[in-house]
Tab-separated table of C-alpha atoms and ligand atoms in Angstrom:
chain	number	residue	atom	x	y	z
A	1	UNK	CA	106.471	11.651	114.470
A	2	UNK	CA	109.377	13.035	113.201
A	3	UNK	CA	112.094	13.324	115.796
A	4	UNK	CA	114.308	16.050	116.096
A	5	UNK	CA	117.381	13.651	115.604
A	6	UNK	CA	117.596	9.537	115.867
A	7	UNK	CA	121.084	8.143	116.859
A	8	UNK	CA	119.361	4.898	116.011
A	9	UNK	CA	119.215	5.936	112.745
A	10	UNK	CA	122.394	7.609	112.819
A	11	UNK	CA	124.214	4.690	114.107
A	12	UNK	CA	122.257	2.359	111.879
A	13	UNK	CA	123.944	4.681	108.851
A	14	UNK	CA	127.437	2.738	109.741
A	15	UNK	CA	126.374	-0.184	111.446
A	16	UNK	CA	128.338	-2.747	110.161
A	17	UNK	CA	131.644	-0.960	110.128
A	18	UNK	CA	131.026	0.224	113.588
A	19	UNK	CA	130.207	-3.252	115.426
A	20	UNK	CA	133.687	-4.271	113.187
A	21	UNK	CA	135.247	-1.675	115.152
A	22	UNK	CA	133.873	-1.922	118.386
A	23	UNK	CA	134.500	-5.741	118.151
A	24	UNK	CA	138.411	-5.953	117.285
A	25	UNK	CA	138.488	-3.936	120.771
A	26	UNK	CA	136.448	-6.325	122.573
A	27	UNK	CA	139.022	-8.870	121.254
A	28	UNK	CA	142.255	-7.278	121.770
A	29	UNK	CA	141.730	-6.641	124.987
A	30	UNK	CA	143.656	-3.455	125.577
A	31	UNK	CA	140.688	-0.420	126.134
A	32	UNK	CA	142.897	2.792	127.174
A	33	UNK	CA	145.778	4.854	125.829
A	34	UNK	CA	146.647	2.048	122.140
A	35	UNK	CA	146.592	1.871	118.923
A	36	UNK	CA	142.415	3.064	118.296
A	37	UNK	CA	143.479	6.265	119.955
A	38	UNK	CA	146.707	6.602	118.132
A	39	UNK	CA	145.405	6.005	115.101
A	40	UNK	CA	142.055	8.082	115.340
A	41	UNK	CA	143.801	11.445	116.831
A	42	UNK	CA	146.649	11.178	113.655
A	43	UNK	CA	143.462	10.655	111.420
A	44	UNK	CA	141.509	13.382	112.979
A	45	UNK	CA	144.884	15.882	113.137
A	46	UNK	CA	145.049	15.214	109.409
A	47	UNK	CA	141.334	16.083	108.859
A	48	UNK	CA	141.363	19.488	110.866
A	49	UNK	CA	144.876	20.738	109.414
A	50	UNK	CA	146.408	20.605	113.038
A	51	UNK	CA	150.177	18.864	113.739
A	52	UNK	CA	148.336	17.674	117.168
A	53	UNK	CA	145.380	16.059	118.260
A	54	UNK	CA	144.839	14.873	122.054
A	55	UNK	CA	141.673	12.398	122.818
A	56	UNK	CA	140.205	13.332	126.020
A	57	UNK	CA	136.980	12.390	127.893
A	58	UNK	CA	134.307	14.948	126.408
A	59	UNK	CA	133.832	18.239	125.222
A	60	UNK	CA	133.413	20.301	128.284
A	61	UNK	CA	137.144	18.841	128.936
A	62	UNK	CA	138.572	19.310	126.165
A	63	UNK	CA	138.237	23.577	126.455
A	64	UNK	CA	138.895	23.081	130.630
A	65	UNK	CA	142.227	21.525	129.327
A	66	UNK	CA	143.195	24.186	127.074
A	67	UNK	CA	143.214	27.089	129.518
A	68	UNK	CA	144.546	25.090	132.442
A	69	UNK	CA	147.194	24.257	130.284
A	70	UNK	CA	148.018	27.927	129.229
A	71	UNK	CA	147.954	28.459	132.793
A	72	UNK	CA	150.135	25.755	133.760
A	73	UNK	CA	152.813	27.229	130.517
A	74	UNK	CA	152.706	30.966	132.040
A	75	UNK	CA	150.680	32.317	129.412
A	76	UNK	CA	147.252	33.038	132.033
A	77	UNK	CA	146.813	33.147	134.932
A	78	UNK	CA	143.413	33.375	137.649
A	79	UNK	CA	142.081	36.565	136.897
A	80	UNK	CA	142.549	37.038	133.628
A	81	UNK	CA	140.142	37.804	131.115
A	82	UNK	CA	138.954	35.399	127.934
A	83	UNK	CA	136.056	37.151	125.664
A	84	UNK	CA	133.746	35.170	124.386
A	85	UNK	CA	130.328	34.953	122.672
A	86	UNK	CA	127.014	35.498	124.962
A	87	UNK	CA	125.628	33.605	122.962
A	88	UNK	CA	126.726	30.092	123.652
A	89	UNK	CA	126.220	26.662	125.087
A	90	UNK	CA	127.514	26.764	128.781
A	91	UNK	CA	130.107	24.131	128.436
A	92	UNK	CA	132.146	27.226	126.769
A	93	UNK	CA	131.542	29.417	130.044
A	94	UNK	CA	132.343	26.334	132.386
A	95	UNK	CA	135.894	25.761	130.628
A	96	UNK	CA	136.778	29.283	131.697
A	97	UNK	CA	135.163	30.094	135.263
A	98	UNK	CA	136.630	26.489	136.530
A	99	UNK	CA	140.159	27.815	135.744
A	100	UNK	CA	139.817	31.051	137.620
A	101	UNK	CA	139.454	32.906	134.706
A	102	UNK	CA	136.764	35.765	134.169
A	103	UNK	CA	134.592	35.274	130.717
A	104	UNK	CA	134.094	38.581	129.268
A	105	UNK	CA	130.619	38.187	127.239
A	106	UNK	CA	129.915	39.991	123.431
A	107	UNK	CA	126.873	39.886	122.368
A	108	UNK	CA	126.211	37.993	118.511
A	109	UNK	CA	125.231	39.491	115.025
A	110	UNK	CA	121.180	39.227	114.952
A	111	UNK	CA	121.912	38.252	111.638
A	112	UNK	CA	124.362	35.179	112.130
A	113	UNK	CA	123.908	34.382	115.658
A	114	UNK	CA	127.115	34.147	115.881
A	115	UNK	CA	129.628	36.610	118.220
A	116	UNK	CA	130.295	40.189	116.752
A	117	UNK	CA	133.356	40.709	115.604
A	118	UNK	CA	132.597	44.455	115.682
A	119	UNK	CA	132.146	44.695	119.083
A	120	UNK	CA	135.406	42.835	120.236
A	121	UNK	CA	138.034	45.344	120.487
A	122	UNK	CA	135.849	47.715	122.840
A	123	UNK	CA	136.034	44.742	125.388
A	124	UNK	CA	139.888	43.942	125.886
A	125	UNK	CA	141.748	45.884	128.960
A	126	UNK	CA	145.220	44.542	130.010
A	127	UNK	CA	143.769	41.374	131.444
A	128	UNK	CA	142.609	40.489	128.225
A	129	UNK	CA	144.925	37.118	127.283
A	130	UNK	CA	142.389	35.251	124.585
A	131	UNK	CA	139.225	35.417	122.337
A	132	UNK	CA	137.392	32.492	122.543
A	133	UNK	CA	135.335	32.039	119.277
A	134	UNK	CA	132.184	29.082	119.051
A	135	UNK	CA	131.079	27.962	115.674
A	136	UNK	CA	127.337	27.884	117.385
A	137	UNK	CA	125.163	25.652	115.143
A	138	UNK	CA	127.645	24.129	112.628
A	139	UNK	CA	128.366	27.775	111.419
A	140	UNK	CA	131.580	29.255	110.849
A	141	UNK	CA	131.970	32.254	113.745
A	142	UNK	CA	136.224	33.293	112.322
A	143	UNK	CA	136.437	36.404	110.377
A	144	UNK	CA	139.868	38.137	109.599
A	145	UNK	CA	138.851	40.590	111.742
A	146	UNK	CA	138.978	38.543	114.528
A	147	UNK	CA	142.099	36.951	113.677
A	148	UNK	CA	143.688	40.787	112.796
A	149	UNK	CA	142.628	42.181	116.815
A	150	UNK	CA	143.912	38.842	118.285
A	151	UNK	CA	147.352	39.462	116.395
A	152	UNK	CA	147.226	43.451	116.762
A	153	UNK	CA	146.439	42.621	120.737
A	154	UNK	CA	148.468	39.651	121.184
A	155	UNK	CA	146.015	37.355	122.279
A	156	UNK	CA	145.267	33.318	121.963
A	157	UNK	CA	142.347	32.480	119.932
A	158	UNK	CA	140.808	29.583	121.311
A	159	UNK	CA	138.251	28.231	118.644
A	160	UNK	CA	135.018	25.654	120.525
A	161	UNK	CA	134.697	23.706	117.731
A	162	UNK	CA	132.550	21.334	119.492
A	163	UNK	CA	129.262	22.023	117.031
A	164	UNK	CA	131.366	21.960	113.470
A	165	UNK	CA	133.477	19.301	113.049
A	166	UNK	CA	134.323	19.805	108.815
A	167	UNK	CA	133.292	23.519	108.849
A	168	UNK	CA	135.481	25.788	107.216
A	169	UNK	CA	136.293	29.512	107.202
A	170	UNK	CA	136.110	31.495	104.154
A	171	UNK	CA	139.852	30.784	102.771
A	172	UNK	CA	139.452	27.352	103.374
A	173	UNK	CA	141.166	26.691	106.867
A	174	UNK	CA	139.402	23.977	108.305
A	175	UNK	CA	137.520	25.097	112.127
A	176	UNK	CA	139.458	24.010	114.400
A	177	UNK	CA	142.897	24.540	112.584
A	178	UNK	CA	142.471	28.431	112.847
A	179	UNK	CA	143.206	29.657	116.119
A	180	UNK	CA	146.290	28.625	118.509
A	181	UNK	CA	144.296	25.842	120.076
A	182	UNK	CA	140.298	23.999	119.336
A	183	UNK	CA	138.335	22.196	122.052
A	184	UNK	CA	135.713	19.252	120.165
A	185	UNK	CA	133.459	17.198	121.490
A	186	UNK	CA	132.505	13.660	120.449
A	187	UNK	CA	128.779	13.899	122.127
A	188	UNK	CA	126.531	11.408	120.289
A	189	UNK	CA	124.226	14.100	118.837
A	190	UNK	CA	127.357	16.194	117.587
A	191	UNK	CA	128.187	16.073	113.844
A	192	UNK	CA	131.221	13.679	114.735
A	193	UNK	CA	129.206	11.698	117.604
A	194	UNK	CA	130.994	8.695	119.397
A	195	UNK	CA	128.619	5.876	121.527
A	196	UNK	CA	129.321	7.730	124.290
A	197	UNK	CA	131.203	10.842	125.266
A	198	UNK	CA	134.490	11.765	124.180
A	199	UNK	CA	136.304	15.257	123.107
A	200	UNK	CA	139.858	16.044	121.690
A	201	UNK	CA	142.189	19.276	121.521
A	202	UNK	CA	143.802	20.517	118.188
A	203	UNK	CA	146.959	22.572	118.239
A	204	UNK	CA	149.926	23.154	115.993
A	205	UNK	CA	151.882	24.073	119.337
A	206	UNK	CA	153.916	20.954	121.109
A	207	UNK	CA	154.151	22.196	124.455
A	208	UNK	CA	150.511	22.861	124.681
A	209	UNK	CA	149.771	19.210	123.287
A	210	UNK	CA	152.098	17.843	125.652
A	211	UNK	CA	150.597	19.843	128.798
A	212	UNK	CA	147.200	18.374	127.364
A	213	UNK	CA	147.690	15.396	127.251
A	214	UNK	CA	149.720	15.351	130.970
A	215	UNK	CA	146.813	17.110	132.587
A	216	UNK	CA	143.848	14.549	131.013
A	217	UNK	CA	146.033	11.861	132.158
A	218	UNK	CA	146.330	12.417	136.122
A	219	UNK	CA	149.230	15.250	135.856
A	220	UNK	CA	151.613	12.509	134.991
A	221	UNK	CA	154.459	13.056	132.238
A	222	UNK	CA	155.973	9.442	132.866
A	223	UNK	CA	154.777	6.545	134.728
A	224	UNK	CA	154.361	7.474	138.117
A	225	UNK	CA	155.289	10.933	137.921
A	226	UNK	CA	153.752	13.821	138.276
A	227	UNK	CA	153.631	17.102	137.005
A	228	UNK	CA	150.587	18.243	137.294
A	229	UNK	CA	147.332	18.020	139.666
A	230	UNK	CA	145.452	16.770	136.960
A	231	UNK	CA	142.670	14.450	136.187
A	232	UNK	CA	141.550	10.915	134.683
A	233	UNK	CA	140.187	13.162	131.291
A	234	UNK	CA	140.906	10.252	128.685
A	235	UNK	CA	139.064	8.970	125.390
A	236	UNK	CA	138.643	5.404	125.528
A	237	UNK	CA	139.694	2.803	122.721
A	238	UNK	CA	135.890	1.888	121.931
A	239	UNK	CA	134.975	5.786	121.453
A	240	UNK	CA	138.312	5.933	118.955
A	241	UNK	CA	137.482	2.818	116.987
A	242	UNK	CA	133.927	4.356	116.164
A	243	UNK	CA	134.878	7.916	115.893
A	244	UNK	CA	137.383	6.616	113.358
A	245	UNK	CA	134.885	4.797	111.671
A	246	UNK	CA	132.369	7.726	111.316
A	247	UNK	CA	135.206	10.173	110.697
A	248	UNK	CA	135.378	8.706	107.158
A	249	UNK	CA	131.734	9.561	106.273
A	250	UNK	CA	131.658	12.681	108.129
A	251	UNK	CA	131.858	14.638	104.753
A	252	UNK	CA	129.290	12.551	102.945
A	253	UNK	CA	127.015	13.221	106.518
A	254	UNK	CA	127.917	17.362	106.392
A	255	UNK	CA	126.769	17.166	102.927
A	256	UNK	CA	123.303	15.860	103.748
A	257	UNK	CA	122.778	18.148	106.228
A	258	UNK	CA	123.746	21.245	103.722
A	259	UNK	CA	121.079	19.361	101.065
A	260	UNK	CA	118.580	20.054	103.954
A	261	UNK	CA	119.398	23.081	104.460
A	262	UNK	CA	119.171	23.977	101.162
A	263	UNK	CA	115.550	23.075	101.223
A	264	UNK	CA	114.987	25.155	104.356
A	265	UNK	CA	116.370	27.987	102.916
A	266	UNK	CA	114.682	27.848	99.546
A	267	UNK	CA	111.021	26.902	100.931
A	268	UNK	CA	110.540	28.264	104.371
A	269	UNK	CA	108.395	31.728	103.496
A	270	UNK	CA	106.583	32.686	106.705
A	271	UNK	CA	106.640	36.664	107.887
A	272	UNK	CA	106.788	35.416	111.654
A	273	UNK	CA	110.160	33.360	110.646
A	274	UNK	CA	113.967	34.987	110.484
A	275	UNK	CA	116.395	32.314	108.924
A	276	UNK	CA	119.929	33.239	109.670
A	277	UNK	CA	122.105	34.942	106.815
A	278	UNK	CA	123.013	32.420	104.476
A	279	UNK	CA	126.655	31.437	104.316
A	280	UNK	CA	128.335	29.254	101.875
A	281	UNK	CA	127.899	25.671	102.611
A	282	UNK	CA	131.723	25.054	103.546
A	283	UNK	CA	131.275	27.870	105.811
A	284	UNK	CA	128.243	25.726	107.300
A	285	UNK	CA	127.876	22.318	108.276
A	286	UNK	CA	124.715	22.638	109.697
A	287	UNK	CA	124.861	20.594	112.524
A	288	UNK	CA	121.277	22.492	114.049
A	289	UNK	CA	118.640	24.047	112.154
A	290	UNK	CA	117.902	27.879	114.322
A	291	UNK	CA	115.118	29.820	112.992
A	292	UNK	CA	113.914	32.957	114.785
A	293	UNK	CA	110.095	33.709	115.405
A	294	UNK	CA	108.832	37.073	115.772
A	295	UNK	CA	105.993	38.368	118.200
A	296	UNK	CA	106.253	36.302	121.139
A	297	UNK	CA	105.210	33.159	118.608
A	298	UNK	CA	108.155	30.541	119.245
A	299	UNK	CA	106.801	28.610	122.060
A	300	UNK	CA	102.981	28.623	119.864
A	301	UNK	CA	104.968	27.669	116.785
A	302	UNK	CA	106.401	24.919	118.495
A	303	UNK	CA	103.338	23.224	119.968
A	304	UNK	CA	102.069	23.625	116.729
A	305	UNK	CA	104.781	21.541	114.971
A	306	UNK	CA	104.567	19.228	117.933
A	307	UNK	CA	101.078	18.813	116.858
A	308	UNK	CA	101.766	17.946	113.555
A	309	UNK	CA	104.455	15.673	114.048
A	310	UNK	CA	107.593	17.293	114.308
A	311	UNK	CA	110.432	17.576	117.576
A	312	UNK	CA	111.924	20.499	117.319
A	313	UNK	CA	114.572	21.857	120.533
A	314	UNK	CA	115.462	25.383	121.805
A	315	UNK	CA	119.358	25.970	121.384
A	316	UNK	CA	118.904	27.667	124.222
A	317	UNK	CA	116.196	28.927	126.226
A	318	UNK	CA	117.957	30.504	129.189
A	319	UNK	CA	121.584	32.133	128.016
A	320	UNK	CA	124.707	31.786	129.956
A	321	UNK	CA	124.135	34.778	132.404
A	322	UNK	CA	120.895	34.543	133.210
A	323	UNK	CA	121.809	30.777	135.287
A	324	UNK	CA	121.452	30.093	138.498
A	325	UNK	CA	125.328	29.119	138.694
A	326	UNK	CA	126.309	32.523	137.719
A	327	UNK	CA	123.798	34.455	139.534
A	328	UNK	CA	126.549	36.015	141.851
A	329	UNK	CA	129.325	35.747	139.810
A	330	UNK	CA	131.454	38.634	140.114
A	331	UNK	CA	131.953	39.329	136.066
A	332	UNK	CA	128.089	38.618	136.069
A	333	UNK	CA	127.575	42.147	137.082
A	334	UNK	CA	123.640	43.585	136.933
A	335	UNK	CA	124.590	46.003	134.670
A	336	UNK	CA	125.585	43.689	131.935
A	337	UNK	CA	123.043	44.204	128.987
A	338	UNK	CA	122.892	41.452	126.545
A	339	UNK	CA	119.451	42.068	124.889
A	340	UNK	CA	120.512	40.330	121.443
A	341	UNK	CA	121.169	37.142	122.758
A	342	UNK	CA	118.054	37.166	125.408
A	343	UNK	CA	116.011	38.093	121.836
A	344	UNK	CA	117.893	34.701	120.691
A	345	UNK	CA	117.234	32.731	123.610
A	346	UNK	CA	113.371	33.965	123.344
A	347	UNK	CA	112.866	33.592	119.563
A	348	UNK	CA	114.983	30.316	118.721
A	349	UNK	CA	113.775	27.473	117.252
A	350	UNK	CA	115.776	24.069	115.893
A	351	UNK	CA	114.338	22.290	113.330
A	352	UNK	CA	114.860	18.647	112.916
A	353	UNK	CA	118.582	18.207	110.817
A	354	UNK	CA	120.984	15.445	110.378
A	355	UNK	CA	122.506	12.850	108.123
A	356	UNK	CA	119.749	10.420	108.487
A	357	UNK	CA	116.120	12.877	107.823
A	358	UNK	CA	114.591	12.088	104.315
A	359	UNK	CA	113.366	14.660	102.144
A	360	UNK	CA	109.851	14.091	101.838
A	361	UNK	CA	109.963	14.718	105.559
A	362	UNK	CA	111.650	18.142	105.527
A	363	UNK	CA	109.339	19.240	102.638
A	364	UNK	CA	106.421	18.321	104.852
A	365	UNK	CA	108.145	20.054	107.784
A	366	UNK	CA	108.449	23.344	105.138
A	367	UNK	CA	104.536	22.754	104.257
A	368	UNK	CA	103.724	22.654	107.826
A	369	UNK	CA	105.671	25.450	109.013
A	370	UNK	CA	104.336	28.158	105.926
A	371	UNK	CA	100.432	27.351	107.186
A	372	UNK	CA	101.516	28.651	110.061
B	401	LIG	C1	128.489	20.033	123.240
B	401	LIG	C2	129.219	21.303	123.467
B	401	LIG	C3	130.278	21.411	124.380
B	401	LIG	C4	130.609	20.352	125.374
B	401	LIG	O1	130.883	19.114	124.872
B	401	LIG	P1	130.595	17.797	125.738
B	401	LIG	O2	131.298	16.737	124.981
B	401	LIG	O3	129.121	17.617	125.777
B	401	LIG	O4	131.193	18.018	127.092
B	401	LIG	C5	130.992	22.590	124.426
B	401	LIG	N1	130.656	23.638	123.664
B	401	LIG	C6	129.622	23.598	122.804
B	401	LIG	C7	129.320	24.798	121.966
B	401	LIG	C8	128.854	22.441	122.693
B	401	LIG	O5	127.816	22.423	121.855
């Protein structure tokens, strides 16, 4: 079988250097708020091209903590409007509706999967206070465009950088350094995966880092006191010891997955199968695989792999709007038509990707998938 992704084999890449780390914490015994988290969000901050990086407990956090934190500076408030791709994991949607504030869906480029640039401007009213942006699958989403209507319209651009962690847009900004603030996440199957969860902010502005880094540690700004209602949102000493470790072969990882990818692009010739646009490989860093299958064939084509050996996930079968959770949500309205990303979420397919996949596998995975 060849599984979609192995952390086994992903952790096994760095194994040594990673029990090193986890041990010297184990033996210093101090696990919150030291020197591993110090010295992993300077490192990181220096990677991304931001002056700040704040540790915090995951992902999902991470974004929650940027717009509570605008809120909690003046800049939003409940109510307000943040647009941002249909197309999406939830964890995007989640940061926004638990501070009160309404997401305001576009639908992606067929072509890229990722939002529309094009179809931004038509959406802002005077509630409109940010453009959230997702680099969905390791792929670049920032365009000047984007960055030109968030100037023009005086709005933050909040960048989920959670899926391409040593992506960069086309002049060579690294994700996550682009827009006025970047939410990451440290989830083990993420390109930059800790041994547990874990998440950070990126920002070049001070307040914002400092409200950040208040809220994910109970509200308080000194010991004791407290500013905010906040919560216990922190990354712990073991997660910043390994993420530092795998930090250092995160480009050598990227470039593995843009090697598969490669052979992907070059050998996948089926008529049923749509591979997104190809983009530069700094403008990619692959960290999933989405093809598109025409004719109501995904779900065949992926028994069929299954059959021959190969995991392959749905990134993702039911979109945003169409949950449960947000089934009487007032922005939710019936009336909102997203038919390109419910084509997404009905003709996706992941194939397997990541640092650790030989080659002989993918080109069996190619072979398989063009006798289809
Ligand atoms: C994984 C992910 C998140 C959430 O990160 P967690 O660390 O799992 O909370 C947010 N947005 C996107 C696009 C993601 O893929």
């Amino acid at each position: 079988m060849i599984p979609f992704l192995s952390l086994k084999e992903v952790t096994g890449l760095h194994a040594a250097e990673i029990e090193e780390a986890v041990k010297r914490v184990v033996e210093n015994g101090w696990y919150l708020q030291g020197a591993e988290n110090e010295r992993f969000e300077g490192d990181y901050a220096r990677f991304i091209g931001s002056k700040y990086c704040v540790g915090c407990a995951n992902g999902l956090d991470a974004l929650i903590w940027i717009f509570r934190a605008y809120i909690e500076l003046g800049v939003m408030q409940a109510g307000d409007e943040v647009i941002v791709p249909a197309n999406t994991y939830i964890a995007t949607i989640l940061a926004i509706t638990e501070n009160g504030l309404k997401p305001v869906l576009v639908e992606p480029s067929i072509d890229t999967l990722e939002i529309d640039s094009e179809r931004i401007e038509a959406l802002i009213t005077e509630r409109t206070r940010a453009v959230c942006i997702v680099h969905l699958y390791g792929r670049n989403a920032y365009s000047d465009r984007i960055g030109e209507i968030c100037s023009k319209h005086n709005l933050k651009l909040i960048e989920d950088n959670a899926q391409a962690h040593g992506c960069k847009c086309a002049d060579g900004r690294v994700t996550g350094s682009i827009g006025d603030a970047a939410g990451h996440s440290f989830y083990p199957g993420k390109n930059l995966g800790a041994l547990g969860d874990g998440g950070a902010v990126t920002t070049n502005d001070p307040e914002l880092a400092k409200a950040v880094r208040t809220l994910a540690n109970y509200g308080s700004s000194a010991k004791y006191v407290f500013k905010y209602t906040g919560r216990n949102s922190r990354l712990d000493e073991i997660q910043a010891a390994v993420l530092d470790v795998k930090l250092k072969h995160l480009e050598t990882d990227n470039a593995h997955r843009q090697q598969v990818a490669k052979m992907y692009y070059d050998g996948i010739k089926n008529p049923l199968i749509t591979l997104p646009e190809r983009l530069s490989d700094v403008q990619n860093v692959y960290h999933l695989f989405p093809i598109l299958v025409r004719e109501n064939k995904r779900d065949e084509l992926q028994t069929y792999l299954k059959e021959n050996g190969i995991e392959t996930l749905i990134h993702y079968p039911i979109p945003p709007h169409k949950q449960e959770c947000y089934a009487a949500a007032e922005w939710n309205r019936p009336q909102l038509r997203l038919p390109i990303t419910e084509q997404i979420a009905a003709q996706e397919l992941s194939l397997p990707i990541g640092p650790t996949i030989k080659p002989e596998d993918v080109q069996y995975i190619i072979e398989v998938i063009n006798r289809f």
